[in-house]
mmCIF file of N, CA and C in Angstrom:
data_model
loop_
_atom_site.group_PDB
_atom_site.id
_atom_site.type_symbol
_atom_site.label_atom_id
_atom_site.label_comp_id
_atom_site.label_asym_id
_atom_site.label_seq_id
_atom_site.Cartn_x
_atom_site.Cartn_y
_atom_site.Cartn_z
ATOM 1 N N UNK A 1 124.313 72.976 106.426
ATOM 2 C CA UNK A 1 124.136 74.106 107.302
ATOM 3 C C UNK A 1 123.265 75.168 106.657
ATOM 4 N N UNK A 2 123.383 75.197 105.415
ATOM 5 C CA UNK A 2 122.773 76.279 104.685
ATOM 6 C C UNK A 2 121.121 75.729 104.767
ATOM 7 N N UNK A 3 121.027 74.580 104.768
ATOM 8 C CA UNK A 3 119.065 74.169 104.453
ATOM 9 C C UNK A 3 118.908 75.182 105.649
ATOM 10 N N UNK A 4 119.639 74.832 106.959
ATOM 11 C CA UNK A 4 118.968 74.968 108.075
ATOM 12 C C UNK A 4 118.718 76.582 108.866
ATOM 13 N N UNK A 5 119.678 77.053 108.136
ATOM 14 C CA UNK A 5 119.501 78.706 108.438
ATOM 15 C C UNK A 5 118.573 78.904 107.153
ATOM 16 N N UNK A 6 117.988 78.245 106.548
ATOM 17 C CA UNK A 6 117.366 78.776 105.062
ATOM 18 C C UNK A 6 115.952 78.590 105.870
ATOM 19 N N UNK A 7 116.050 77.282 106.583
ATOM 20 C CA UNK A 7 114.224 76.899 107.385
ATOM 21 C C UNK A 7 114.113 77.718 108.361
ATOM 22 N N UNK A 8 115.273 78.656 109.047
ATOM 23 C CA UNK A 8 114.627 79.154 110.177
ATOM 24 C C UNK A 8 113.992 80.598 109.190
ATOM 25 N N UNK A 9 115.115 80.869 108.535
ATOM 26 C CA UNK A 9 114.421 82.166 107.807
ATOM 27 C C UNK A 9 113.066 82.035 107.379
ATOM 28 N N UNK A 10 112.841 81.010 106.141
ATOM 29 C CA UNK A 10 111.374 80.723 105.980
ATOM 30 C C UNK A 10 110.023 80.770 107.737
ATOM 31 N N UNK A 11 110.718 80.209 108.487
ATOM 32 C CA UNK A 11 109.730 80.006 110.038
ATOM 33 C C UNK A 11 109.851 81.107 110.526
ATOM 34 N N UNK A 12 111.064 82.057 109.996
ATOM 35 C CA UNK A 12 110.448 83.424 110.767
ATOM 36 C C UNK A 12 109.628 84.269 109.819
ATOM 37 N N UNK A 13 110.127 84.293 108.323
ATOM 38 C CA UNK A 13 108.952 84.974 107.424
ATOM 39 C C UNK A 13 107.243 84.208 107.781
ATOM 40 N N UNK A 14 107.276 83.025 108.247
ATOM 41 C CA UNK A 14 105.610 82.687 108.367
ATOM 42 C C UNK A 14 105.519 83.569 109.700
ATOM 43 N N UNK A 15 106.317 83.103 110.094
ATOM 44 C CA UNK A 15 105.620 83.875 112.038
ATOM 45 C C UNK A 15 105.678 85.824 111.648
ATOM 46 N N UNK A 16 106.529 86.184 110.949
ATOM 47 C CA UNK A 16 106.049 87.409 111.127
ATOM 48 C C UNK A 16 104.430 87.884 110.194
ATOM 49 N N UNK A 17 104.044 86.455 108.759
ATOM 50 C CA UNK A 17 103.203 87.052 107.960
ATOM 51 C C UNK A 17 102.165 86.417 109.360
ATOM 52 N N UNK A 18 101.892 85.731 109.748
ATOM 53 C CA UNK A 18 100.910 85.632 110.708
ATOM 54 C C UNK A 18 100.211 86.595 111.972
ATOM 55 N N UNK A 19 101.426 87.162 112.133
ATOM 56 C CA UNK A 19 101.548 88.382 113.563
ATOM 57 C C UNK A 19 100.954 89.423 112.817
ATOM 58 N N UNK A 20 101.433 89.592 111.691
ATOM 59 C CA UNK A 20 100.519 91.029 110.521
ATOM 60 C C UNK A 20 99.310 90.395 110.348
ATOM 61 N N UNK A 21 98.676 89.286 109.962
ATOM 62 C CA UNK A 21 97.194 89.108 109.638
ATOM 63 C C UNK A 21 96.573 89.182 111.060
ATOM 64 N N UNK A 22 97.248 88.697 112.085
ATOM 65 C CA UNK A 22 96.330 88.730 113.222
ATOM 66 C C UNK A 22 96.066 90.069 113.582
ATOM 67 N N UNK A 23 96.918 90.715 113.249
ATOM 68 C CA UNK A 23 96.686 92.654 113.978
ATOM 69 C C UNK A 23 96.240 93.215 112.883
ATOM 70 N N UNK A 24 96.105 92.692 111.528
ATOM 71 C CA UNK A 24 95.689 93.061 110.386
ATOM 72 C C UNK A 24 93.903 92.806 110.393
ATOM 73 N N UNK A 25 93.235 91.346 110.884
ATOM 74 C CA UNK A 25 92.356 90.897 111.050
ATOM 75 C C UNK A 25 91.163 91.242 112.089
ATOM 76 N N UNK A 26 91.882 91.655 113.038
ATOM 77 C CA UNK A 26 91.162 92.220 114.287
ATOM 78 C C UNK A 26 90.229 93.666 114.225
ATOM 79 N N UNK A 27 89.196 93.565 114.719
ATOM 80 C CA UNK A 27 88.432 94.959 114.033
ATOM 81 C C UNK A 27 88.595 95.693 115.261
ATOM 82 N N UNK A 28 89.634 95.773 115.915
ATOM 83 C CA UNK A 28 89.855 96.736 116.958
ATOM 84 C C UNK A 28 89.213 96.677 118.156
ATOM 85 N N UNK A 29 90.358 97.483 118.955
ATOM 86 C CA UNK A 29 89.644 97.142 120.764
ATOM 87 C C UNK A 29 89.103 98.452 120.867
ATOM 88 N N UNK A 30 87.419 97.455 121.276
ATOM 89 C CA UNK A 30 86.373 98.721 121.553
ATOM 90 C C UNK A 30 86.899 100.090 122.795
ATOM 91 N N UNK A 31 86.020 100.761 122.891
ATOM 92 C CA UNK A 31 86.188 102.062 123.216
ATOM 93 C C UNK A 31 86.291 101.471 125.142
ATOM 94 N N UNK A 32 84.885 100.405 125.167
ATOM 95 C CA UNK A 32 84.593 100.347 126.685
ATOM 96 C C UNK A 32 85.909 99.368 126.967
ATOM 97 N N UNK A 33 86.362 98.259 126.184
ATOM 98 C CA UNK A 33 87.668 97.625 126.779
ATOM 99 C C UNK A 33 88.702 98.573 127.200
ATOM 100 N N UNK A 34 88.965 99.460 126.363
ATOM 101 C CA UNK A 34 90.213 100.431 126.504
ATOM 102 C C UNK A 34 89.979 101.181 127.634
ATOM 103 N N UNK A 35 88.617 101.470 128.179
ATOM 104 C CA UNK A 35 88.483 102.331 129.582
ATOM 105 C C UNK A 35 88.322 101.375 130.580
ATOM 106 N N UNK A 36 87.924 99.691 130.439
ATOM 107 C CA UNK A 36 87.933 99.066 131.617
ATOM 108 C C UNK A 36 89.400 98.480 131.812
ATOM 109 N N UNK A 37 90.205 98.685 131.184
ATOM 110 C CA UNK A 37 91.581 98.458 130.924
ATOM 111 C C UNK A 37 92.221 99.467 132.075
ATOM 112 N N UNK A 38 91.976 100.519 131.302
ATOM 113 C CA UNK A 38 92.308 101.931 132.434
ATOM 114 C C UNK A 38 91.721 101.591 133.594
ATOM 115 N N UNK A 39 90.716 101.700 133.722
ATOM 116 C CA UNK A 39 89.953 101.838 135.483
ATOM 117 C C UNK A 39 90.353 100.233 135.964
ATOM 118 N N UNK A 40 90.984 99.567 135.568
ATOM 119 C CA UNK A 40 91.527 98.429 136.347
ATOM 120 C C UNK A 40 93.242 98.896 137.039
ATOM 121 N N UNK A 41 93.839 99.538 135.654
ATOM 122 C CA UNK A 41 95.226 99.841 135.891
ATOM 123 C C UNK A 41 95.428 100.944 136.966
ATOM 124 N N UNK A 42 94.210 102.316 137.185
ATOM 125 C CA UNK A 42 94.079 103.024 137.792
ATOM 126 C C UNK A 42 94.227 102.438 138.930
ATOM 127 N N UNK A 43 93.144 101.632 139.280
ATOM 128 C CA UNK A 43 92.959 100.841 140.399
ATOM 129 C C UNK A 43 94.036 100.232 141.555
ATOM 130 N N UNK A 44 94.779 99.828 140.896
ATOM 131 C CA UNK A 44 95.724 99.341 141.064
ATOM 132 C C UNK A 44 96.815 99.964 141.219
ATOM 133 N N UNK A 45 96.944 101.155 140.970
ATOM 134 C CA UNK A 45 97.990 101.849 140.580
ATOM 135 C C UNK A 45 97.610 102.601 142.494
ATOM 136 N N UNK A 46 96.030 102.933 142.713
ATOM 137 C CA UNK A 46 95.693 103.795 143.850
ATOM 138 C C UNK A 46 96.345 102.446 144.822
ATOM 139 N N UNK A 47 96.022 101.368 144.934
ATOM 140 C CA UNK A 47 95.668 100.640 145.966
ATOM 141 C C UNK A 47 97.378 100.591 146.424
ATOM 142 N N UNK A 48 97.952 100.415 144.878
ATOM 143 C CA UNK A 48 99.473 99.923 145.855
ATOM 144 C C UNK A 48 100.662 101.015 145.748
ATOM 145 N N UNK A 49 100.064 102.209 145.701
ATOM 146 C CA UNK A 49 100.759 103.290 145.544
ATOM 147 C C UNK A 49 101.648 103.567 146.504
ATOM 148 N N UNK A 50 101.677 103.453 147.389
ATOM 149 C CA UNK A 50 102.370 102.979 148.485
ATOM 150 C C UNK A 50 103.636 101.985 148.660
ATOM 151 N N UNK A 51 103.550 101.336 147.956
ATOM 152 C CA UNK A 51 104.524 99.809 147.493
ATOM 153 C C UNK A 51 105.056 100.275 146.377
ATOM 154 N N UNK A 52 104.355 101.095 145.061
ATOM 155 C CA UNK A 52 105.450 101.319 144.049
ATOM 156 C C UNK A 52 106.128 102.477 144.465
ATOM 157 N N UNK A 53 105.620 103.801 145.048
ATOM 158 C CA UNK A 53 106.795 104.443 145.913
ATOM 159 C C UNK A 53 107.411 104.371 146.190
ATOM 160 N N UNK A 54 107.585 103.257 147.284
ATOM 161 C CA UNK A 54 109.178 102.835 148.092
ATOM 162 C C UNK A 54 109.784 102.016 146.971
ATOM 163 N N UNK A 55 109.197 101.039 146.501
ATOM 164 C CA UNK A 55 110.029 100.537 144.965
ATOM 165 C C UNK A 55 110.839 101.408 144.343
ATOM 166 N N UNK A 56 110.481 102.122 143.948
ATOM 167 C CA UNK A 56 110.876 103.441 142.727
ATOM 168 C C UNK A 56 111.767 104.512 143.446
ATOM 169 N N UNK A 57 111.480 104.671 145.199
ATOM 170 C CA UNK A 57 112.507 105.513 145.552
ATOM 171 C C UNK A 57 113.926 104.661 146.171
ATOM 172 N N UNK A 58 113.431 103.124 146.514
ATOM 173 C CA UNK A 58 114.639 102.468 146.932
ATOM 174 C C UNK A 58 115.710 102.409 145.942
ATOM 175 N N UNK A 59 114.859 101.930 144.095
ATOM 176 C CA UNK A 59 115.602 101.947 143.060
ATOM 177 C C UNK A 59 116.563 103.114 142.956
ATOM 178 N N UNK A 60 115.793 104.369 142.706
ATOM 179 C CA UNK A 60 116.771 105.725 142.176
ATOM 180 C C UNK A 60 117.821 105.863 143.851
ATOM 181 N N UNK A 61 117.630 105.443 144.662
ATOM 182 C CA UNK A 61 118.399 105.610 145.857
ATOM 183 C C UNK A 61 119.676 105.073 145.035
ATOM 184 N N UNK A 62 119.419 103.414 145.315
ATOM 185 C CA UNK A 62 120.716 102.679 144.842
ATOM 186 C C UNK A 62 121.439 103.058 143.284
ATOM 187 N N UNK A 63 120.318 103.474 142.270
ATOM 188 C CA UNK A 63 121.015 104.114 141.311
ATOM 189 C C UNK A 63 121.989 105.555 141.565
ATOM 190 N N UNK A 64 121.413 106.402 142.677
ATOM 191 C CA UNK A 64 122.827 107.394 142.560
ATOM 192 C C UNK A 64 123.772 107.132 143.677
ATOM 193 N N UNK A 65 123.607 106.327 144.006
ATOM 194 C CA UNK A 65 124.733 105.629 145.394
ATOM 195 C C UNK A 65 125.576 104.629 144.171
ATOM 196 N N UNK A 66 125.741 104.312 143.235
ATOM 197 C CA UNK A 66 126.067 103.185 142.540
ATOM 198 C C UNK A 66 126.629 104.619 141.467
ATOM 199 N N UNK A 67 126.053 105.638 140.681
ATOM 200 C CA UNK A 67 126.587 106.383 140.156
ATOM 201 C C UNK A 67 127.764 107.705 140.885
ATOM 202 N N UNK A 68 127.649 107.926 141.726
ATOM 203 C CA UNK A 68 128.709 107.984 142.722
ATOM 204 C C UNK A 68 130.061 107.687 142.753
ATOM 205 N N UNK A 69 129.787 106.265 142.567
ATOM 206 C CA UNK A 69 131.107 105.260 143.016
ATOM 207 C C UNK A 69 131.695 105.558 140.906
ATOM 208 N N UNK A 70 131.437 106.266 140.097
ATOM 209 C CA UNK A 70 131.259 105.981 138.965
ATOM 210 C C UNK A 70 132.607 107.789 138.582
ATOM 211 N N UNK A 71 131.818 108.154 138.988
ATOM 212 C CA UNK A 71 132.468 110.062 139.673
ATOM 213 C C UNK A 71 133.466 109.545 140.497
#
């Protein structure tokens, strides 16, 4: 039992030294990705603004109808 909690430890020390060289390795996200990133999320954010509204007000609805019953 002991090898086998000993191999996962070793498989998680590789997977975490790998996750550090890859974010270690990367020469960074340019200036124009980070704004076409935004003006996509913007985008999206205008078009269905409408849909996450009622999302977000149906949610907090049922959250204080549910905190209520809590009082």
């Amino acid at each position: 039992m002991a090898g086998t909690s000993q191999e996962w430890i070793q498989k998680a020390e590789k997977g975490k030294k790998w996750i550090k060289r890859f974010f270690l390795e990367e020469d960074g996200i340019g200036v124009i990705e980070v704004v076409l990133i935004l003006v996509v999320l913007i985008g999206l954010v205008i078009i269905f603004k409408k849909q996450i509204t009622n999302l977000l007000n149906s949610i907090f609805q049922e959250i204080n109808s549910q905190s209520k019953e809590v009082y």
